[in-house]
Amino acid sequence: MSEPTHVRIFDTTLRDGEQSPGASLNHQEKMEIARQLEALGADIIEAGFPITSIGDFDAVHAIGRELERATVCGLSRCVARDIDRAGEALKGANHPRIHVFAATSKIHLEHKFKKPFEAIKQISVDAVKRAREFVDDVEFSPEDGSRTELNHLVDITAAVIEAGATTINIPDTVGYAVPAEYGRIFSHLREQLPVIDEQGIVLSAHCHNDLGLAVANSLAAMQGGARQIECTINGIGERAGNAALEEIVMAIHTRGDYYKQYRTSVNTKKIYPTSRMVSHLTGLYVQRNKAIIGENAFAHEAGIHQDGMLKNRSTYEIMDPRDIGVPESKLVLGKHSGRHAFRDRVQHLGYKVDDATIEKAFEKFKALADKKKDVYDEDIEAILDEQLESGSA
Ligand code: KIV
Ligand code: ZN
């Protein structure tokens, strides 16, 4: 079997992620996250949008100079002063990339630019050429790409590649695409433009989660030929957010049987600590049932599930929590729990008690669990102590 293809992970937590309402970060916080993203194994880190603020400029500048392995990217509109500012911010960076974007969908052309497609194509070509005066690594995004006419996508992709773009990103800016349709855009571009494969141009997916399809769309793009996926930690980003890095990476990792042609360079054991750091520094809480990194992602309450887990964890767990950096799964004791899990917890708490005591304590535990949402270890200890005292009296 041939070697799996490396799918680059382009993390935009510090740019698109920081655009989440209420998520702004100070300089030190951005530096801390950037270092963690490099340690995590992200290939490209979009560190900011230099023209928008001094803070973004400084972050791109400092991160670009400090990081030794990851490519550091600054975003720019197809506007000369934006590109110059991004180029200036990336001066001295170890692996700099400028990412230029211009909207190409009919809706954006008519309502935002009030310009025809051909004019936007020329602006894009000029922008890519200008960016190439600063760096060799230039990414181009036709914003609202998934709602752009396919022939326009092919046309602008060919033109910007000729102008020097090395990565072509097709954003699903408003999270409108569905997987098969989005994946098809990538295979279509590769069919129509042999230059993509001949010159090693990287196609990239960038999905928003308005319909909850960002990760599914990113994986479909990968199957269509995308070799870069843009995503954020915890899926933070504009509106419903961006594709979640942890979900993409763990889907490829866990379903290695299905996605055997692909690999990422992410160290999965660093996913959970990175998620906690981003949540803590942005102040954006992770929902309890969030896949991979939510508090309940490895918690089991139902008696049948707990019983299965105690016999063999693969009955109800498809991932080992330690692979993500989560120390262990939790068997949550609540009203749905059974005797097996209760006995296991009692033993774990250090009690050596006979079956009759366990049985009586279990009845009391069930009665309590019916009234109380969470039953803590302290509650179980209190039940057992009371039981043991009344037994010895
Ligand atoms: O969603 C989007 O279109 C973007 C572009 C700037 C790539 O974030
Ligand atoms: Zn975006």
Coordinates of C-alpha atoms and ligand atoms in Angstrom, one line a residue:
M1 CA 0.0 0.0 0.0
S2 CA 1.3 3.5 -0.8
E3 CA 2.2 6.0 1.9
P4 CA -0.8 8.0 3.2
T5 CA -1.1 11.5 1.9
H6 CA -0.3 14.3 4.4
V7 CA -3.4 16.5 4.9
R8 CA -2.1 19.8 6.2
I9 CA -3.9 21.3 9.2
F10 CA -4.3 25.0 8.8
D11 CA -5.4 26.4 12.2
T12 CA -7.2 29.7 12.1
T13 CA -8.1 29.9 15.8
L14 CA -6.2 33.2 16.1
R15 CA -7.9 34.8 13.0
D16 CA -11.3 33.4 12.1
G17 CA -11.7 31.9 15.7
E18 CA -10.9 35.2 17.3
Q19 CA -13.8 36.7 15.2
S20 CA -16.2 34.9 17.5
P21 CA -18.2 37.6 19.3
G22 CA -16.6 38.0 22.8
A23 CA -13.4 36.1 22.0
S24 CA -10.7 38.7 21.7
L25 CA -7.2 37.8 23.0
N26 CA -4.3 40.0 24.1
H27 CA -0.8 39.7 22.8
Q28 CA 0.5 37.3 25.4
E29 CA -2.6 35.1 25.1
K30 CA -2.1 34.9 21.3
M31 CA 1.6 34.0 21.8
E32 CA 0.7 31.3 24.3
I33 CA -1.9 29.8 21.9
A34 CA 0.4 30.0 18.9
R35 CA 3.2 28.1 20.8
Q36 CA 0.6 25.5 21.8
L37 CA -0.6 25.1 18.3
E38 CA 2.9 24.5 17.0
A39 CA 3.4 21.9 19.7
L40 CA 0.1 20.3 18.8
G41 CA 1.4 19.9 15.2
A42 CA -0.6 22.4 13.2
D43 CA 1.2 22.8 9.9
I44 CA 0.0 26.4 9.2
I45 CA -1.1 28.9 11.8
E46 CA -3.2 31.9 10.6
A47 CA -2.1 34.4 13.2
G48 CA -4.2 37.5 12.3
F49 CA -5.3 40.0 9.7
P50 CA -2.5 42.6 10.0
I51 CA -4.4 45.6 8.4
T52 CA -7.2 45.4 10.9
S53 CA -5.4 46.4 14.0
I54 CA -2.0 47.0 15.6
G55 CA -2.7 44.0 17.8
D56 CA -3.2 41.7 14.8
F57 CA -0.1 43.2 13.1
D58 CA 2.1 42.6 16.2
A59 CA 0.8 39.1 16.7
V60 CA 1.5 38.1 13.1
H61 CA 5.0 39.7 13.4
A62 CA 6.0 38.1 16.7
I63 CA 4.5 34.7 16.0
G64 CA 6.1 34.5 12.5
R65 CA 9.5 35.3 14.0
E66 CA 9.2 32.9 16.9
L67 CA 7.8 29.7 15.4
E68 CA 10.4 27.5 13.9
R69 CA 8.4 24.7 12.3
A70 CA 4.9 25.9 11.4
T71 CA 4.1 28.3 8.5
V72 CA 2.7 31.5 9.9
C73 CA 0.0 33.2 7.8
G74 CA -1.4 36.8 7.6
L75 CA -4.7 37.5 6.0
S76 CA -5.3 40.3 3.5
R77 CA -8.0 41.6 1.2
C78 CA -7.0 42.0 -2.4
V79 CA -6.1 45.6 -1.7
A80 CA -2.5 46.9 -2.1
R81 CA -2.2 48.5 1.4
D82 CA -3.5 45.3 3.1
I83 CA -1.0 43.2 1.2
D84 CA 1.9 45.5 2.0
R85 CA 0.9 45.5 5.7
A86 CA 0.7 41.7 5.7
G87 CA 4.1 41.6 4.0
E88 CA 5.6 44.0 6.5
A89 CA 4.1 42.0 9.5
L90 CA 5.7 38.8 8.1
K91 CA 9.1 40.3 7.6
G92 CA 11.7 38.1 9.3
A93 CA 9.2 35.2 9.7
N94 CA 10.7 31.7 9.4
H95 CA 8.0 30.4 7.2
P96 CA 5.7 33.2 6.0
R97 CA 2.5 33.0 4.0
I98 CA 0.2 35.7 2.8
H99 CA -3.5 34.7 2.3
V100 CA -5.4 37.0 0.0
F101 CA -9.2 36.7 -0.5
A102 CA -11.9 38.3 -2.7
A103 CA -15.5 37.3 -2.9
T104 CA -16.7 35.7 -6.2
S105 CA -20.3 34.6 -5.7
K106 CA -23.1 36.3 -7.6
I107 CA -24.6 37.6 -4.4
H108 CA -21.3 39.2 -3.2
L109 CA -20.5 40.6 -6.7
E110 CA -23.9 42.3 -7.0
H111 CA -24.4 43.5 -3.5
K112 CA -20.9 44.0 -2.0
F113 CA -18.6 44.8 -4.8
K114 CA -21.0 46.0 -7.5
K115 CA -18.4 44.8 -10.0
P116 CA -18.5 42.1 -12.6
F117 CA -16.6 38.8 -12.1
E118 CA -13.9 39.7 -14.7
A119 CA -13.0 42.8 -12.6
I120 CA -12.7 40.7 -9.4
K121 CA -10.6 38.2 -11.3
Q122 CA -8.2 40.9 -12.3
I123 CA -8.0 42.4 -8.8
S124 CA -7.3 38.9 -7.5
V125 CA -4.5 38.3 -10.0
D126 CA -2.9 41.6 -9.2
A127 CA -3.1 40.9 -5.5
V128 CA -1.5 37.5 -5.8
K129 CA 1.3 39.0 -7.9
R130 CA 1.8 41.7 -5.2
A131 CA 1.8 39.2 -2.4
R132 CA 4.5 37.2 -4.3
E133 CA 6.8 40.2 -4.1
F134 CA 6.9 39.6 -0.3
V135 CA 6.7 35.8 0.0
D136 CA 6.9 32.6 -2.1
D137 CA 3.9 31.0 -0.3
V138 CA 0.6 32.7 -1.3
E139 CA -2.8 31.4 -0.7
F140 CA -5.9 32.7 -2.5
S141 CA -9.5 32.3 -1.4
P142 CA -12.5 33.1 -3.5
E143 CA -14.7 34.1 -0.6
D144 CA -18.2 32.5 -0.7
G145 CA -16.6 30.0 -3.0
S146 CA -19.2 27.3 -2.4
R147 CA -21.9 29.6 -3.7
T148 CA -19.8 30.7 -6.7
E149 CA -20.6 29.5 -10.2
L150 CA -18.4 26.5 -10.9
N151 CA -17.1 27.9 -14.2
H152 CA -16.1 31.1 -12.4
L153 CA -14.2 29.0 -9.7
V154 CA -12.3 27.2 -12.4
D155 CA -11.6 30.4 -14.2
I156 CA -10.3 32.4 -11.2
T157 CA -8.3 29.4 -9.9
A158 CA -6.5 29.0 -13.2
A159 CA -5.7 32.8 -13.3
V160 CA -4.4 33.1 -9.7
I161 CA -2.3 29.9 -10.1
E162 CA -0.7 31.5 -13.2
A163 CA -0.1 34.7 -11.1
G164 CA 1.8 32.7 -8.5
A165 CA -0.7 31.3 -5.9
T166 CA 0.5 28.1 -4.3
T167 CA -2.6 27.2 -2.3
I168 CA -6.2 27.6 -3.4
N169 CA -8.8 27.6 -0.6
I170 CA -12.5 27.2 -1.4
P171 CA -14.4 28.8 1.6
D172 CA -17.9 27.7 2.5
T173 CA -18.1 31.1 4.0
V174 CA -21.7 30.9 5.1
G175 CA -21.9 27.2 5.9
Y176 CA -24.4 26.6 3.1
A177 CA -22.8 23.6 1.3
V178 CA -23.6 19.9 1.9
P179 CA -20.9 17.3 1.8
A180 CA -21.2 15.6 -1.6
E181 CA -21.7 18.9 -3.3
Y182 CA -18.7 20.5 -1.6
G183 CA -16.5 17.5 -2.2
R184 CA -17.4 17.7 -5.9
I185 CA -16.1 21.2 -6.2
F186 CA -12.6 19.9 -5.4
S187 CA -12.7 16.9 -7.8
H188 CA -14.1 19.2 -10.5
L189 CA -11.2 21.7 -10.1
R190 CA -8.7 18.9 -10.3
E191 CA -10.4 17.4 -13.4
Q192 CA -10.6 20.8 -15.2
L193 CA -7.2 22.1 -14.2
P194 CA -4.4 19.5 -14.5
V195 CA -2.0 22.2 -13.5
I196 CA -3.1 21.7 -9.9
D197 CA -1.5 18.3 -9.7
E198 CA 1.3 19.0 -12.1
Q199 CA 2.5 22.0 -10.1
G200 CA 1.7 20.5 -6.7
I201 CA -0.9 23.3 -6.0
V202 CA -2.6 22.6 -2.7
L203 CA -6.4 22.7 -2.6
S204 CA -7.9 23.7 0.8
A205 CA -11.2 23.4 2.5
H206 CA -12.5 26.2 4.8
C207 CA -16.0 25.4 6.3
H208 CA -18.3 27.3 8.5
N209 CA -20.8 25.4 10.7
D210 CA -24.1 27.2 10.1
L211 CA -25.8 23.9 9.2
G212 CA -23.7 21.8 11.5
L213 CA -21.9 20.3 8.5
A214 CA -18.5 22.0 8.7
V215 CA -16.6 18.8 9.6
A216 CA -18.5 16.6 7.3
N217 CA -17.9 19.1 4.4
S218 CA -14.2 19.2 5.2
L219 CA -13.9 15.5 5.1
A220 CA -15.8 15.4 1.8
A221 CA -13.4 18.0 0.4
M222 CA -10.4 15.8 1.5
Q223 CA -11.9 12.9 -0.4
G224 CA -12.4 15.2 -3.4
G225 CA -8.7 16.2 -3.4
A226 CA -8.2 18.9 -0.7
R227 CA -4.8 18.6 1.0
Q228 CA -5.3 21.3 3.5
I229 CA -8.1 21.7 6.0
E230 CA -8.7 25.0 7.7
C231 CA -10.2 24.7 11.2
T232 CA -10.2 26.1 14.7
I233 CA -9.8 24.6 18.2
N234 CA -13.2 23.9 19.7
G235 CA -14.7 25.0 16.4
I236 CA -14.8 28.6 17.5
G237 CA -15.4 31.3 14.8
E238 CA -18.0 33.6 13.2
R239 CA -21.6 32.7 13.9
A240 CA -21.9 29.0 14.4
G241 CA -18.1 28.7 14.1
N242 CA -15.6 26.9 11.9
A243 CA -14.9 23.2 11.4
A244 CA -13.4 21.9 14.7
L245 CA -9.8 20.8 14.5
E246 CA -10.2 18.1 17.1
E247 CA -13.2 16.5 15.2
I248 CA -11.4 16.4 11.9
V249 CA -8.2 15.0 13.3
M250 CA -9.9 12.4 15.4
A251 CA -12.2 11.4 12.5
I252 CA -9.1 10.7 10.4
H253 CA -7.3 9.0 13.3
T254 CA -10.2 6.9 14.6
R255 CA -11.4 5.9 11.2
G256 CA -8.0 4.9 9.8
D257 CA -9.7 1.9 8.3
Y258 CA -11.9 4.2 6.1
Y259 CA -9.5 7.2 5.7
K260 CA -6.4 5.0 5.2
Q261 CA -4.9 7.2 2.4
Y262 CA -4.7 10.2 4.8
R263 CA -2.8 11.3 7.8
T264 CA -2.2 14.6 9.7
S265 CA 0.8 15.6 11.7
V266 CA -1.2 16.5 14.8
N267 CA -0.1 15.0 18.1
T268 CA -3.6 13.9 19.3
K269 CA -2.5 13.7 23.0
K270 CA -2.2 17.5 23.0
I271 CA -5.8 18.1 21.8
Y272 CA -7.4 18.3 25.2
P273 CA -4.9 20.6 26.8
T274 CA -5.0 22.8 23.8
S275 CA -8.8 22.9 23.9
R276 CA -8.8 23.8 27.6
M277 CA -6.2 26.6 27.0
V278 CA -8.3 28.1 24.2
S279 CA -11.5 27.9 26.2
H280 CA -9.9 29.5 29.2
L281 CA -8.2 32.3 27.3
T282 CA -11.1 33.2 25.0
G283 CA -13.7 32.7 27.8
L284 CA -15.7 30.6 25.3
Y285 CA -17.0 27.6 27.2
V286 CA -17.2 24.2 25.5
Q287 CA -20.6 22.7 25.5
R288 CA -20.8 19.5 27.7
N289 CA -21.8 17.2 24.9
K290 CA -19.2 18.6 22.4
A291 CA -17.6 15.7 20.4
I292 CA -14.1 14.8 21.5
I293 CA -13.4 17.5 24.1
G294 CA -16.8 18.1 25.9
E295 CA -17.1 17.2 29.5
N296 CA -19.5 14.3 28.6
A297 CA -17.5 13.0 25.6
F298 CA -16.1 10.1 27.7
A299 CA -18.8 10.0 30.4
H300 CA -21.2 7.1 30.7
E301 CA -24.3 7.0 32.8
A302 CA -26.7 4.3 31.5
G303 CA -26.4 1.1 33.5
I304 CA -26.1 -1.1 30.4
H305 CA -23.3 1.1 29.0
Q306 CA -21.5 1.2 32.3
D307 CA -21.7 -2.6 32.6
G308 CA -20.4 -2.9 29.0
M309 CA -17.6 -0.5 29.7
L310 CA -16.5 -2.4 32.8
K311 CA -16.4 -5.6 30.8
N312 CA -14.6 -4.1 27.8
R313 CA -14.4 -0.3 27.0
S314 CA -14.6 -0.9 23.3
T315 CA -18.3 -1.8 23.7
Y316 CA -19.2 1.9 24.2
E317 CA -16.1 3.9 23.4
I318 CA -14.6 4.3 19.9
M319 CA -11.6 6.3 21.1
D320 CA -9.3 5.9 24.1
P321 CA -9.6 9.2 26.0
R322 CA -5.8 9.1 26.7
D323 CA -5.2 9.5 23.0
I324 CA -6.7 12.9 23.2
G325 CA -5.0 13.8 26.5
V326 CA -8.1 13.1 28.7
P327 CA -6.8 11.1 31.6
E328 CA -9.7 8.6 31.9
S329 CA -13.4 7.9 31.0
K330 CA -16.0 8.6 33.7
L331 CA -18.7 6.4 34.8
V332 CA -21.2 8.9 36.1
L333 CA -23.4 7.5 38.8
G334 CA -26.9 8.7 38.4
K335 CA -30.4 7.2 38.3
H336 CA -29.6 5.2 35.1
S337 CA -26.6 3.5 36.7
G338 CA -26.6 -0.2 37.6
R339 CA -25.2 -2.4 40.4
H340 CA -22.1 -3.2 38.5
A341 CA -20.9 0.4 38.2
F342 CA -22.0 1.1 41.8
R343 CA -20.0 -1.8 43.2
D344 CA -17.0 -0.8 41.1
R345 CA -17.1 2.8 42.5
V346 CA -17.5 1.5 46.1
Q347 CA -14.4 -0.6 45.7
H348 CA -12.6 2.3 44.0
L349 CA -13.4 4.4 47.0
G350 CA -11.6 1.9 49.2
Y351 CA -14.6 0.1 50.9
K352 CA -14.4 -3.6 51.5
V353 CA -18.0 -4.5 52.1
D354 CA -20.2 -7.7 51.8
D355 CA -22.9 -8.2 49.2
A356 CA -25.8 -7.5 51.6
T357 CA -24.3 -4.1 52.5
I358 CA -23.8 -3.2 48.8
E359 CA -27.4 -4.2 48.1
K360 CA -28.8 -1.9 50.8
A361 CA -26.5 0.9 49.9
F362 CA -27.4 0.5 46.3
E363 CA -31.1 0.9 47.1
K364 CA -30.4 4.1 49.0
F365 CA -28.2 5.4 46.2
K366 CA -31.1 4.8 43.7
A367 CA -33.5 6.7 45.9
L368 CA -31.0 9.6 46.2
A369 CA -30.3 9.6 42.4
D370 CA -34.0 9.9 41.7
K371 CA -34.0 13.2 43.5
K372 CA -30.5 14.6 42.7
K373 CA -29.0 15.3 39.3
D374 CA -25.4 14.4 40.2
V375 CA -24.4 11.9 42.8
Y376 CA -20.9 12.6 44.0
D377 CA -18.4 10.3 45.6
E378 CA -19.1 12.1 48.9
D379 CA -22.8 11.1 48.7
I380 CA -21.8 7.4 48.2
E381 CA -19.4 7.6 51.1
A382 CA -22.1 9.1 53.3
I383 CA -24.5 6.3 52.3
L384 CA -21.9 3.6 53.0
D385 CA -20.8 5.1 56.3
E386 CA -24.4 5.3 57.4
Q387 CA -24.9 1.7 56.3
L388 CA -21.8 0.4 58.0
E389 CA -22.7 2.3 61.2
S390 CA -26.2 1.0 61.4
G391 CA -24.9 -2.5 60.6
S392 CA -22.3 -2.4 63.4
A393 CA -24.8 -0.8 65.9
Ligands
KIV1 O1 -15.0 32.2 5.6 C1 -14.3 32.8 4.8 O2 -14.6 33.0 3.6 C2 -13.0 33.3 5.3 C3 -12.1 33.8 4.2 C4 -11.4 35.0 4.6 C5 -11.1 32.7 3.9 O3 -12.7 33.3 6.5
ZN2 ZN -14.0 31.8 7.5

